[in-house]
Coordinates of C-alpha atoms in Angstrom, one line a residue:
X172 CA 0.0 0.0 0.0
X173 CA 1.7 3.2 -1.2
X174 CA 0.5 6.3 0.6
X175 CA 2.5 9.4 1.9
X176 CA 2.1 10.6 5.9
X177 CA -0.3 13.2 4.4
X178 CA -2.4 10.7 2.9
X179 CA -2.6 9.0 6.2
X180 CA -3.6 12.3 8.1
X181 CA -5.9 13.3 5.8
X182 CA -7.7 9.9 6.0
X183 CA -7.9 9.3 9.9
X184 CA -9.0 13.3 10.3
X185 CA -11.7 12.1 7.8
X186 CA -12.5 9.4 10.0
X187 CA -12.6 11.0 13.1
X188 CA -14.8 13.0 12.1
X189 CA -17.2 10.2 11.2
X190 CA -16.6 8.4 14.7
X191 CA -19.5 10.4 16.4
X192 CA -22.3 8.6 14.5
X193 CA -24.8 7.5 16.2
X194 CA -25.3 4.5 14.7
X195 CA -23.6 2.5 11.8
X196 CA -26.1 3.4 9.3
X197 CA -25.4 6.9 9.7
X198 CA -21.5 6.1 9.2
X199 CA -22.5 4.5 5.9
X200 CA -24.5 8.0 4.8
X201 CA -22.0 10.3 5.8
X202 CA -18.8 8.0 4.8
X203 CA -19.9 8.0 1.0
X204 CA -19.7 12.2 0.4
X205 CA -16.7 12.0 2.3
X206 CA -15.2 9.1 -0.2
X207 CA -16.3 11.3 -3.1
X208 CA -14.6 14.4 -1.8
X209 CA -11.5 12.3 -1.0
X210 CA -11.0 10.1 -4.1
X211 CA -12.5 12.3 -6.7
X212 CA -15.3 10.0 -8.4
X213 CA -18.9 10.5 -9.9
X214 CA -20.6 8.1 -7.4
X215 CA -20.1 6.1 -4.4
X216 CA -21.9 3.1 -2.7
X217 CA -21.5 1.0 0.3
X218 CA -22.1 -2.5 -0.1
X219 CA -23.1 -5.9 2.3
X220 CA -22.8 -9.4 -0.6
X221 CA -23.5 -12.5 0.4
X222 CA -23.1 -16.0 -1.7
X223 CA -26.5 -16.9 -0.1
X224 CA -28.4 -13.9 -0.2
X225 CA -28.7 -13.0 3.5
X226 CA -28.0 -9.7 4.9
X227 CA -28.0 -7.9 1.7
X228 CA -27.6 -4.1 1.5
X229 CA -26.3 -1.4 -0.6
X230 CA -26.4 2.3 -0.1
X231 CA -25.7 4.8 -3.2
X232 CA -24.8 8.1 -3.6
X233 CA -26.0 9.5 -5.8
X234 CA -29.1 7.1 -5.5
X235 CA -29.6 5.9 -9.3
X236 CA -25.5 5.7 -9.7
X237 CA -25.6 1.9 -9.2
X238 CA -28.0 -1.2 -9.2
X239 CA -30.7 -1.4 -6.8
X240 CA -29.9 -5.1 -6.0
X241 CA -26.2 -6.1 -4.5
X242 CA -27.1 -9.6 -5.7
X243 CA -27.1 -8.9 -9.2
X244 CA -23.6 -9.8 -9.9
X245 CA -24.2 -13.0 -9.1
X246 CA -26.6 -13.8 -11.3
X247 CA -25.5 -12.1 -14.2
X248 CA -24.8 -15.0 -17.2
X249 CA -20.8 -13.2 -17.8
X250 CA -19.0 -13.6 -14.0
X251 CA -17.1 -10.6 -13.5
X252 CA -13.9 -11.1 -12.5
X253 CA -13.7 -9.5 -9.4
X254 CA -16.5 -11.5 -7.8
X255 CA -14.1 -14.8 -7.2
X256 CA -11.2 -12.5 -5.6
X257 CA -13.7 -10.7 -3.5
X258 CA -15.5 -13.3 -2.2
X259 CA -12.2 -15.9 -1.4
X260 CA -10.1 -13.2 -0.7
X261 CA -10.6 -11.7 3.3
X262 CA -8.4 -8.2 2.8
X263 CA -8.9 -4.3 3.1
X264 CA -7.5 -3.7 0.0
X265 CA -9.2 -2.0 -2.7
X266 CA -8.8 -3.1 -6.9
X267 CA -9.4 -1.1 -9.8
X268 CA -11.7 -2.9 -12.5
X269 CA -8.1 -2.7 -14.9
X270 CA -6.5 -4.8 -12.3
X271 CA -7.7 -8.0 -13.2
X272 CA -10.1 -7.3 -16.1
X273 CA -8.6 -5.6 -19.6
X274 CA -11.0 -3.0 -21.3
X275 CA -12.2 -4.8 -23.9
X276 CA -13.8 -7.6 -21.2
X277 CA -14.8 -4.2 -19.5
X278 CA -16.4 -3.2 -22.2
X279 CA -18.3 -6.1 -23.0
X280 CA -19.9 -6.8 -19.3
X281 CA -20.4 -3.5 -18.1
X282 CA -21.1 -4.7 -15.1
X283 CA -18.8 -4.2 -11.5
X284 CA -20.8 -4.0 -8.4
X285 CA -23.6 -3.9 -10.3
X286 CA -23.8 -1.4 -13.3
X287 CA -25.6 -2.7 -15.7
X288 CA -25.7 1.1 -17.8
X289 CA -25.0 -0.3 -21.8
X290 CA -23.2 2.6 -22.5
X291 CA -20.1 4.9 -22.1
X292 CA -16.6 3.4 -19.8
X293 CA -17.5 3.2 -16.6
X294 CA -14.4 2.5 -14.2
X295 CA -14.5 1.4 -10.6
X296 CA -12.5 1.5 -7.6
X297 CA -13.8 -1.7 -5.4
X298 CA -12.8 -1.9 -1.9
X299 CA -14.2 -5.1 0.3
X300 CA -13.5 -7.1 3.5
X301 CA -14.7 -10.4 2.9
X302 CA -15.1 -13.7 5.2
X303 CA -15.1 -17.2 5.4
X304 CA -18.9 -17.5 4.9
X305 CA -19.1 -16.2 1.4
X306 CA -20.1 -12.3 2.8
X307 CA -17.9 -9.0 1.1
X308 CA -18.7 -6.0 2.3
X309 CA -17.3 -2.4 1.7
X310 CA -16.9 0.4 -0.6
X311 CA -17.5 1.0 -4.5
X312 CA -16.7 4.5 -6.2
X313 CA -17.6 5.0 -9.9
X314 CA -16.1 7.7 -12.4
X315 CA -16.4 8.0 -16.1
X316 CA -13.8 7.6 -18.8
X317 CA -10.6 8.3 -16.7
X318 CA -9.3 5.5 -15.2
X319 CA -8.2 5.5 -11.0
X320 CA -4.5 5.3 -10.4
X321 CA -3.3 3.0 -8.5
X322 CA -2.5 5.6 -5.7
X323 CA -6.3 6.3 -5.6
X324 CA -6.6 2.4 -4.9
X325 CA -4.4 2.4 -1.9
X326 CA -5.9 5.2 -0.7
X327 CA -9.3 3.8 -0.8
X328 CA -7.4 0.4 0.7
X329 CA -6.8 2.3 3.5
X330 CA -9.4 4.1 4.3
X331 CA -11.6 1.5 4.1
X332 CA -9.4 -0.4 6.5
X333 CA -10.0 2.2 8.7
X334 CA -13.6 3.0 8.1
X335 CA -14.1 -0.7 9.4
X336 CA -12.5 -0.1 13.0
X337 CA -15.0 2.7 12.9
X338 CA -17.4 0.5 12.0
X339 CA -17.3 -2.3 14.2
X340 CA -16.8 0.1 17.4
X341 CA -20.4 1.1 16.5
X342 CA -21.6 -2.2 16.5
X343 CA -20.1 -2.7 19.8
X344 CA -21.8 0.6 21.0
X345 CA -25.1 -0.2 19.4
X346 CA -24.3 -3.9 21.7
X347 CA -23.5 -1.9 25.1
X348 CA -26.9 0.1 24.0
X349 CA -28.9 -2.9 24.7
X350 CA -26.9 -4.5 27.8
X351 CA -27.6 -0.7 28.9
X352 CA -31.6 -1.4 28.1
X353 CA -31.4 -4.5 29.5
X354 CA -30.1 -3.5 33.1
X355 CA -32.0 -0.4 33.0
X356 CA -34.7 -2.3 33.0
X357 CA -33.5 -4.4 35.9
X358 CA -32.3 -2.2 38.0
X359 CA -35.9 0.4 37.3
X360 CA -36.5 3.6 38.8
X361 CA -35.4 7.5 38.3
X362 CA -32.1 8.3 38.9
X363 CA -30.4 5.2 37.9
X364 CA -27.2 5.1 35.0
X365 CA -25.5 2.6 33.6
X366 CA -22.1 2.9 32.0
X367 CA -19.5 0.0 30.5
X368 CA -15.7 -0.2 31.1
X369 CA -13.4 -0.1 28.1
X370 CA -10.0 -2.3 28.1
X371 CA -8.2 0.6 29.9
X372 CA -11.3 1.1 32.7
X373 CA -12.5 4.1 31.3
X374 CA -16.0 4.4 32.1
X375 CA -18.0 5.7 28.9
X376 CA -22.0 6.8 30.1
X377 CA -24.5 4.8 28.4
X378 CA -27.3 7.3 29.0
X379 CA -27.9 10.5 30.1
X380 CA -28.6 9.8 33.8
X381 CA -24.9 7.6 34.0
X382 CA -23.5 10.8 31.9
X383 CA -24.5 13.4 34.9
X384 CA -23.4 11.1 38.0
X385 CA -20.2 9.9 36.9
X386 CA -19.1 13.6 36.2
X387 CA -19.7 14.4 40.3
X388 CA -17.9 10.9 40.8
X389 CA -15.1 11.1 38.0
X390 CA -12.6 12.1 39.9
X391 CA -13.2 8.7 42.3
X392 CA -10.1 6.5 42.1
X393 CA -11.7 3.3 42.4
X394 CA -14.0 4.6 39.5
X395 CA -12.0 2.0 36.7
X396 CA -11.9 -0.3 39.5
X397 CA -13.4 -4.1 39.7
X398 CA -15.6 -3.0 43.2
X399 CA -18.8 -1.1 44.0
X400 CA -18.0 2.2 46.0
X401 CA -20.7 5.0 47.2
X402 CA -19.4 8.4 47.0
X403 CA -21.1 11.7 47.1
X404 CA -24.5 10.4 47.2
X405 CA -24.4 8.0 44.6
X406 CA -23.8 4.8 44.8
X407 CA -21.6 2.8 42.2
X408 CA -22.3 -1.0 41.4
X409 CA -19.7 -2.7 39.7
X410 CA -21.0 -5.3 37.3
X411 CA -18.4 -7.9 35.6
X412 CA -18.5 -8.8 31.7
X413 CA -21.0 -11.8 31.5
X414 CA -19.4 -13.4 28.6
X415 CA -16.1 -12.6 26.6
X416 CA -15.9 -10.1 24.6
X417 CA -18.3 -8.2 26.6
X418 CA -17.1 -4.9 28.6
X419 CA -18.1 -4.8 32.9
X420 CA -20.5 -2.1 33.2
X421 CA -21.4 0.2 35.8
X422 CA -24.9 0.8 37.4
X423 CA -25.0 3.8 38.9
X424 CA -28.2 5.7 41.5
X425 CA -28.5 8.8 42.8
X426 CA -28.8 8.9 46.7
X427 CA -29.4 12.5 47.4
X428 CA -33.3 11.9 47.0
X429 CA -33.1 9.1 49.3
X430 CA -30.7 10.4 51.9
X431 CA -33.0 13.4 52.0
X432 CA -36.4 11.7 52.9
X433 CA -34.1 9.6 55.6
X434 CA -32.6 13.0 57.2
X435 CA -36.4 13.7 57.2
X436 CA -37.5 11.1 59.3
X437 CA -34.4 11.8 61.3
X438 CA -33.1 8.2 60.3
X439 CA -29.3 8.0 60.5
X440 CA -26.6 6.8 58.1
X441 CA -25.8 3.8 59.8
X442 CA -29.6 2.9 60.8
X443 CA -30.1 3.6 57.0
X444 CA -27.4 1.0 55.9
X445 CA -29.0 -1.5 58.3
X446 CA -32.4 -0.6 56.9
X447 CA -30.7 -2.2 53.3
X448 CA -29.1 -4.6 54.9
X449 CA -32.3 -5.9 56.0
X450 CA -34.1 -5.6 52.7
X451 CA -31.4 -7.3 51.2
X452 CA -32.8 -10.3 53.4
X453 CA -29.7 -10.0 56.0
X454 CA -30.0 -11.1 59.6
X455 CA -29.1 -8.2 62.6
X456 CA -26.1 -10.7 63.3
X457 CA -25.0 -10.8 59.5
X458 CA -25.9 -6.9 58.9
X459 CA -23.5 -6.2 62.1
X460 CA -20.6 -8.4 59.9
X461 CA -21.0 -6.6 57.0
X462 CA -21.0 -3.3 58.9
X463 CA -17.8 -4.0 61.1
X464 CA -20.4 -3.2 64.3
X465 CA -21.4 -5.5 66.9
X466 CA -24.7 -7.1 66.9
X467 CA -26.2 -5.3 70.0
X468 CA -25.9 -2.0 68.1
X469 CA -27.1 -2.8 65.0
X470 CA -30.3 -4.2 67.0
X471 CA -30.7 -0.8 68.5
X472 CA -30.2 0.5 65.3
X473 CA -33.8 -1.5 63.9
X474 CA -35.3 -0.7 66.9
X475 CA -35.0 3.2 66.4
X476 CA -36.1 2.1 62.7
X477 CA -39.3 0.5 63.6
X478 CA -39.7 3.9 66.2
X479 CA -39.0 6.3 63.5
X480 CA -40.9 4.8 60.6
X481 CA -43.4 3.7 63.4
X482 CA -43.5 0.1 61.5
X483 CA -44.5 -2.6 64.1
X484 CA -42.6 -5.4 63.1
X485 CA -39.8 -6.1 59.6
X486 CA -42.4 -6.6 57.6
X487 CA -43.9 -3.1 57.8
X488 CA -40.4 -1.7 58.2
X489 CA -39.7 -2.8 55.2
X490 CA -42.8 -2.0 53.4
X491 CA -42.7 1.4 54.8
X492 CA -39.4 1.9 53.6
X493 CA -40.4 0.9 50.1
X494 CA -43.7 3.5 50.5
X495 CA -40.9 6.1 51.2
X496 CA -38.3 5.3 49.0
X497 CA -35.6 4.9 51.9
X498 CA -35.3 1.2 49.8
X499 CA -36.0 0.1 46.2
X500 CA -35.8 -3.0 43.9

């Protein structure tokens, strides 16, 4: 791949700039002008092939520059010759039409990634990723009558290269979006985040609640830690990866709410952890372990509960600390 330190910079500020999609389609529509602006071509597409016709999709700018259906080169009578190198050949790298096809050939199938237009030279510049189950997928650019030099085609190479990092960080975001879902749904209630770890314990907010608390909390050492912490009013849950390849996340809840109804009721901090510790189906004599306390005072501790929250027995303490949200799910 031949392509100066400029070409490089140029590309990955390109890409940068496209790494604040929200999602992977809108990489795909904002990738092709780019591609355009950076090669120099009449039309670009993004392509998804497959030998077995699953998980087609093509995406053209402009719209009528290229064949509706991605499958179409495969069942055209005259197999182009690219179609055999993409589909048994996993690479980044892009290939010029004149690569492995002379013009007259060109001429007479008019066809690469799916032009079927019987007139005028049409060249292309073809760059795929392909895989061991007969998909291809990547990026087609289209000029008339000038042919692309091969610079153009290592350019393209590696840009696509890099477009696919881009790529399948989305599809890990758009993944952490619905763990996020998911244990938003579990965990229920206002004021509660979630966030994931990257490799280097980073945390990165998954929604708008996580975004606001770990900004009071970011400063936290034990933040990119493997432990749950409360700090500032919010408490911090860590949650290890539940398979490989998946990232730990973070749930996070906001406190202050519930700190202030128990200052209301004149319910201390300690009598407040015991209060959890008991929801959480914990014995006076296990609470006291998990507290570093002796058993004697946490048993005061529920009695001034059941005085305060005038609950007669655990039962009603714990239903009246539901009522007031002192304790949730």
């Amino acid at each position: 791949m031949d392509i100066s330190g400029a070409d490089a910079r140029q590309v990955l500020t390109l890409v940068q700039g496209l790494e604040e999609s929200d999602s992977v389609e809108e990489l795909h529509e904002r990738a092709l002008p780019e591609l355009l602006g950076l090669i120099g071509a009449d039309a670009a597409q993004c392509y998804r092939l497959s030998v077995d016709g699953v998980g087609l999709f093509s995406l053209s700018l402009p719209q009528e520059s290229f064949h509706e259906d991605p499958m179409v080169i495969f069942d055209h009578p005259l197999d182009h010759p690219l179609t055999e190198i993409m589909l048994e050949t996993p690479t980044s790298e892009a290939w010029r039409v004149s690569d492995v096809a002379g013009d007259r050939q060109w001429q007479r199938t008019h066809c690469y990634n799916l032009d079927f237009r019987p007139f005028g030279m049409r060249r292309h510049l073809v760059a795929s990723v392909g895989s061991d189950t007969g998909v291809v997928e990547g990026y087609a650019l289209m000029r008339s009558g000038q042919d692309f030099t091969e610079h153009e085609r290592d350019l393209l190479g590696f840009t696509n290269l890099q477009l696919g990092f881009v790529e399948r960080a989305l599809r890990e975001r758009e993944q952490l979006r619905v763990l996020a879902a998911v244990a938003l749904e579990l965990a229920g209630g206002d004021g509660r985040g979630v966030a994931s770890l990257d490799g280097s314990g980073r945390p990165q907010a998954l929604n708008a609640v996580a975004a606001a608390l770990l900004a009071v909390v970011r400063d936290d050492p034990r933040l990119g830690r493997a432990e749950s912490f409360t700090a500032r009013d919010i408490e911090v849950r860590y949650v290890p990866p539940g398979g490989p390849g998946l990232p730990a996340l973070l749930l996070l809840r906001d406190l202050a709410r519930r700190r202030a109804i128990a200052r209301r009721f004149g319910v201390t901090e300690q009598e407040h952890r015991t209060l959890l510790h008991l929801h959480d189906g914990r014995t006076a004599t296990e609470a006291a372990r998990r507290m570093g306390l002796s058993p004697v005072t946490v048993r005061g501790y529920i009695a001034s509960l059941h005085r305060k929250l005038e609950a007669g027995h655990t039962a009603a303490l714990l239903r009246r600390g539901l009522d007031l949200g002192l304790i949730g799910d």
